[in-house]
Coordinates of C-alpha atoms in Angstrom, one line a residue:
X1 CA 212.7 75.2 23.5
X2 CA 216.2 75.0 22.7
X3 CA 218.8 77.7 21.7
X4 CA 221.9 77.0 20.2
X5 CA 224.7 79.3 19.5
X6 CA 225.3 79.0 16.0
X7 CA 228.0 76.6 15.3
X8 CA 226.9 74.9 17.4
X9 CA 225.0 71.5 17.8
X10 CA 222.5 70.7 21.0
X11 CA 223.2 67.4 22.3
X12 CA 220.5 66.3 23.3
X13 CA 216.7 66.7 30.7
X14 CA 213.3 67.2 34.5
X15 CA 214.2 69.2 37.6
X16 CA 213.8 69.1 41.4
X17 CA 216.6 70.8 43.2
X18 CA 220.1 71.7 42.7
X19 CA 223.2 69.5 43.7
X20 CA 227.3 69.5 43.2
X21 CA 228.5 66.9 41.6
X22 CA 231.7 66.4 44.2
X23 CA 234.8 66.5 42.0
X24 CA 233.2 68.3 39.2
X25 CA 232.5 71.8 39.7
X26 CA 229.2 72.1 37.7
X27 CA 226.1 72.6 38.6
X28 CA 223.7 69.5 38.4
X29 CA 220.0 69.3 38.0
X30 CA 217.8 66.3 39.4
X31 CA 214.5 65.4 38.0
X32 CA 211.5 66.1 38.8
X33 CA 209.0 63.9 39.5
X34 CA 206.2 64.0 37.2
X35 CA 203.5 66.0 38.2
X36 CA 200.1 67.2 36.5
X37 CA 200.0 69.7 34.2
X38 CA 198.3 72.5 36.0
X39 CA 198.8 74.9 33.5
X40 CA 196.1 77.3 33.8
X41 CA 196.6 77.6 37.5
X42 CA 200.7 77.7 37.2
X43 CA 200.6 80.4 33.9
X44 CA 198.1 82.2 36.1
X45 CA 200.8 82.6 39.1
X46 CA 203.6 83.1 37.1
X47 CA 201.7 86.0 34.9
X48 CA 202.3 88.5 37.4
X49 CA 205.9 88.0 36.4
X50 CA 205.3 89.0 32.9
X51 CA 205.8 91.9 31.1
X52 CA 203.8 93.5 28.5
X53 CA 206.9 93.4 26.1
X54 CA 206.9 89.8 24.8
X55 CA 208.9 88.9 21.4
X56 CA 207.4 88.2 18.7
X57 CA 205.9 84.5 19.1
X58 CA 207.2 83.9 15.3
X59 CA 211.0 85.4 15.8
X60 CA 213.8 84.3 18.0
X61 CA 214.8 85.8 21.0
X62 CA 218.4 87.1 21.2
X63 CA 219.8 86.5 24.5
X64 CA 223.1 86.9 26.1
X65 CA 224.5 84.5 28.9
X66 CA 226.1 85.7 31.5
X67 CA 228.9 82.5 33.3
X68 CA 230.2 83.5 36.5
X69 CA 233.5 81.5 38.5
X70 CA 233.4 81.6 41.8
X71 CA 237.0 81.4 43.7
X72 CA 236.9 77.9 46.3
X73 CA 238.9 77.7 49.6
X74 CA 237.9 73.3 50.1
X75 CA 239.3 70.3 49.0
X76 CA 237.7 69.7 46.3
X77 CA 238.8 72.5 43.9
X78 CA 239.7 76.1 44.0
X79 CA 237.4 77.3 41.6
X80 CA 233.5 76.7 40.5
X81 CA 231.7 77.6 37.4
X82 CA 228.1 78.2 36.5
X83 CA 225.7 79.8 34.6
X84 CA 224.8 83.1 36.2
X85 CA 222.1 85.2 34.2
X86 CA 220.3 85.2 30.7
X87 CA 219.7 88.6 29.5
X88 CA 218.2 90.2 26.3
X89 CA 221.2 90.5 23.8
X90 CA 221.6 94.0 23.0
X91 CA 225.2 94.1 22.1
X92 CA 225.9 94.8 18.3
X93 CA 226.1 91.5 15.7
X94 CA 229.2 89.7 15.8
X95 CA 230.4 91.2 19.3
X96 CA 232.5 88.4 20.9
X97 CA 232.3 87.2 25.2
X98 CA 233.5 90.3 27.6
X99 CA 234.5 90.5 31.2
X100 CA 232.1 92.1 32.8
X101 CA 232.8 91.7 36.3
X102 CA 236.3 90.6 37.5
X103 CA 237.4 91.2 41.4
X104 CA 238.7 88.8 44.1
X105 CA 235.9 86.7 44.7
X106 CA 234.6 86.0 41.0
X107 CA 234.6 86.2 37.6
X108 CA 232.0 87.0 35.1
X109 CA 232.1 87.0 31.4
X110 CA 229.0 88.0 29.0
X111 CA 229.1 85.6 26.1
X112 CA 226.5 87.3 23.3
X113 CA 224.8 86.0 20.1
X114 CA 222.5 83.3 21.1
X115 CA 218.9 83.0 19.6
X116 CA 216.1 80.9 22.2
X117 CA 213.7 79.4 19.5
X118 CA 210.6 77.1 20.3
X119 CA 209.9 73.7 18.7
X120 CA 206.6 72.1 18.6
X121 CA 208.1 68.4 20.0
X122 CA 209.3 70.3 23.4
X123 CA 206.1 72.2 23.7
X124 CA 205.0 69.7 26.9
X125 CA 208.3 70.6 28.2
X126 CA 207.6 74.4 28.4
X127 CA 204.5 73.8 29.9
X128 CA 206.2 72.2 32.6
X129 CA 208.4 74.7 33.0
X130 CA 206.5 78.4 33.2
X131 CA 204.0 76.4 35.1
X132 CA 206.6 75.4 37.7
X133 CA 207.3 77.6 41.4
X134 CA 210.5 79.1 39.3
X135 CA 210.9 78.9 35.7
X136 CA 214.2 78.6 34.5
X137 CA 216.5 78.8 31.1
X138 CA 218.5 75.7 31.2
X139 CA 222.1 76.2 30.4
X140 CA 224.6 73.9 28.7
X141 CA 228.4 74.8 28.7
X142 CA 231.8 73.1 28.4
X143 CA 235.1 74.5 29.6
X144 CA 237.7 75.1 27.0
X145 CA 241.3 74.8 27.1
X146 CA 241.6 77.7 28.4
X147 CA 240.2 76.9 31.2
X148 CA 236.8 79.2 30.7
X149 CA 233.6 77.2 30.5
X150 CA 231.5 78.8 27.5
X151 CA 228.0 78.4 27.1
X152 CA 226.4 75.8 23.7
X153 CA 223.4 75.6 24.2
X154 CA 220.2 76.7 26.0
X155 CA 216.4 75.8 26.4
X156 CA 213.2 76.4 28.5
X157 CA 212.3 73.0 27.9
X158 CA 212.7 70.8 31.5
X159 CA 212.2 67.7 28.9
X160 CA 215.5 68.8 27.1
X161 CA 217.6 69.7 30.6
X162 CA 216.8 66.3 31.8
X163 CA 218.5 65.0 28.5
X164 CA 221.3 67.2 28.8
X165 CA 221.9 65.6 32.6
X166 CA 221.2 62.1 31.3
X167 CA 224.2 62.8 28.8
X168 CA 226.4 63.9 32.1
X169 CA 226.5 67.9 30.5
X170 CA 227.5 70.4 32.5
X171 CA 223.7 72.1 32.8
X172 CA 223.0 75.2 35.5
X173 CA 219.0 76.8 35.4
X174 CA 219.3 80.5 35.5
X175 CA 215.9 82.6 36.4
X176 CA 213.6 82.9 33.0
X177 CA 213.5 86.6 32.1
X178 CA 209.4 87.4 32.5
X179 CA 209.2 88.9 29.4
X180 CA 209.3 85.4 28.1
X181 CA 206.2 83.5 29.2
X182 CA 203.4 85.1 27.5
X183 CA 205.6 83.9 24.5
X184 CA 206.3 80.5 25.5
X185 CA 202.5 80.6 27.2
X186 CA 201.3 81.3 23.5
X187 CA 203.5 78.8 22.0
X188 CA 202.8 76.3 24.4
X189 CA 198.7 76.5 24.2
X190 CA 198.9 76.3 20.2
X191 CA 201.0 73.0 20.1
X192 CA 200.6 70.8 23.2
X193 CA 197.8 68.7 23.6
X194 CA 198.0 66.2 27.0
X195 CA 197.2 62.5 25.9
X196 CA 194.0 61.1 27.4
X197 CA 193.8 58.7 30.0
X198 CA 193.7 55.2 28.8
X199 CA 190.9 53.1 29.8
X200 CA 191.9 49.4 31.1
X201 CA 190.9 46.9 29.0
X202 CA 189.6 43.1 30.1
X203 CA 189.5 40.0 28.4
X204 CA 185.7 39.6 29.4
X205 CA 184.0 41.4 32.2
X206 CA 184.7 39.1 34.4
X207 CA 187.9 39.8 34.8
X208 CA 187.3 43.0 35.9
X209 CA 189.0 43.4 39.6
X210 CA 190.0 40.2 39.1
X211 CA 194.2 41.5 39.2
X212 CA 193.7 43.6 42.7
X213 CA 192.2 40.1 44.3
X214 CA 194.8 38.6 43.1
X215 CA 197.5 41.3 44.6
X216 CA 195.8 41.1 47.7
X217 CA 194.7 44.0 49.6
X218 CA 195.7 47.3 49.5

């Protein structure tokens, strides 16, 4: 799933824990290693998260993200900035970003107007993600000139994070809000199908085993 503010174009990631990237104060996201669907057993877990208020599977979802710098006392920076919080957007249309929390040790500003929306070529993507330990919203954000890093573009999609990080973004994963899964659950049941298993094929059957001799013994 991917959400861009509009105006803005996704460019177009998997992950296993969170790192800093030393001399870069973002917040970095390694892959995960692929691991089986187990998507009746993981939507099963993460359903008790859930809400019975999910959006309507054939509108967006208006969210607001919530960036929050964090004041540094080391070497390699004074400040850090990262994606704090995604929240149902309930400010009025065309509100612009707002301080919402400004005191010695950090800085958070609420930057409204961005729409989450689900396409059917990231659907294995969500799977992987509501069916991990701790679904997550994926957030993609620059830092302007003026020195405040502003959100582009978001998704629930590991598959699209992983791209993000393969493009050297700036990408932080913020807590999914629980009202989301049955929709992206829904979404994800109607449109991804996981590819069979491929049989191996032989040039006769005699060849059959014939590569694992060959390799010698495992």
């Amino acid at each position: 799933m991917d959400a861009n503010r509009e105006g803005f174009d996704g460019v177009p990631i998997m992950t296993k824990e969170a790192v800093w990237r030393q001399g870069k104060h973002c917040f970095q996201i390694k892959y995960l290693g692929v691991f089986p669907v187990a998507w009746r057993r993981g939507l099963a877990h993460n359903a008790a998260m859930a809400e019975n208020t999910a959006p309507n599977p054939l509108a967006p979802y208006p969210v607001a993200v919530i960036m929050e710098r964090v004041r540094l006392a080391d070497r390699w920076g004074t400040e850090r900035w990262d994606a704090k919080g995604v929240v149902r957007d309930s400010e009025p249309p065309g509100s612009g970003e707002r301080v919402i929390v400004n005191d010695e040790r950090a800085l958070q500003v609420l930057f409204p107007g961005f729409m989450l929306r689900l396409h059917i070529d990231e659907a294995e993507g969500y799977i992987y993600n509501i069916t991990s330990p701790h679904p997550k919203v994926f957030v993609m954000w620059r830092v302007g000139e003026d020195g405040i890093a502003r959100p582009e573009s978001l998704s629930v999609s590991y598959h699209e994070g992983a791209r993000w990080m393969d493009a050297e973004e700036n990408v932080g994963g913020v807590a999914l809000p629980p009202d989301l899964l049955q929709w992206i659950a829904e979404f994800g049941a109607a449109h991804y199908t996981e590819e069979p298993k491929k049989k191996k094929r032989y040039a006769s059957s005699r060849d059959k085993g014939v590569g694992s001799h060959r390799d010698g013994p495992k």
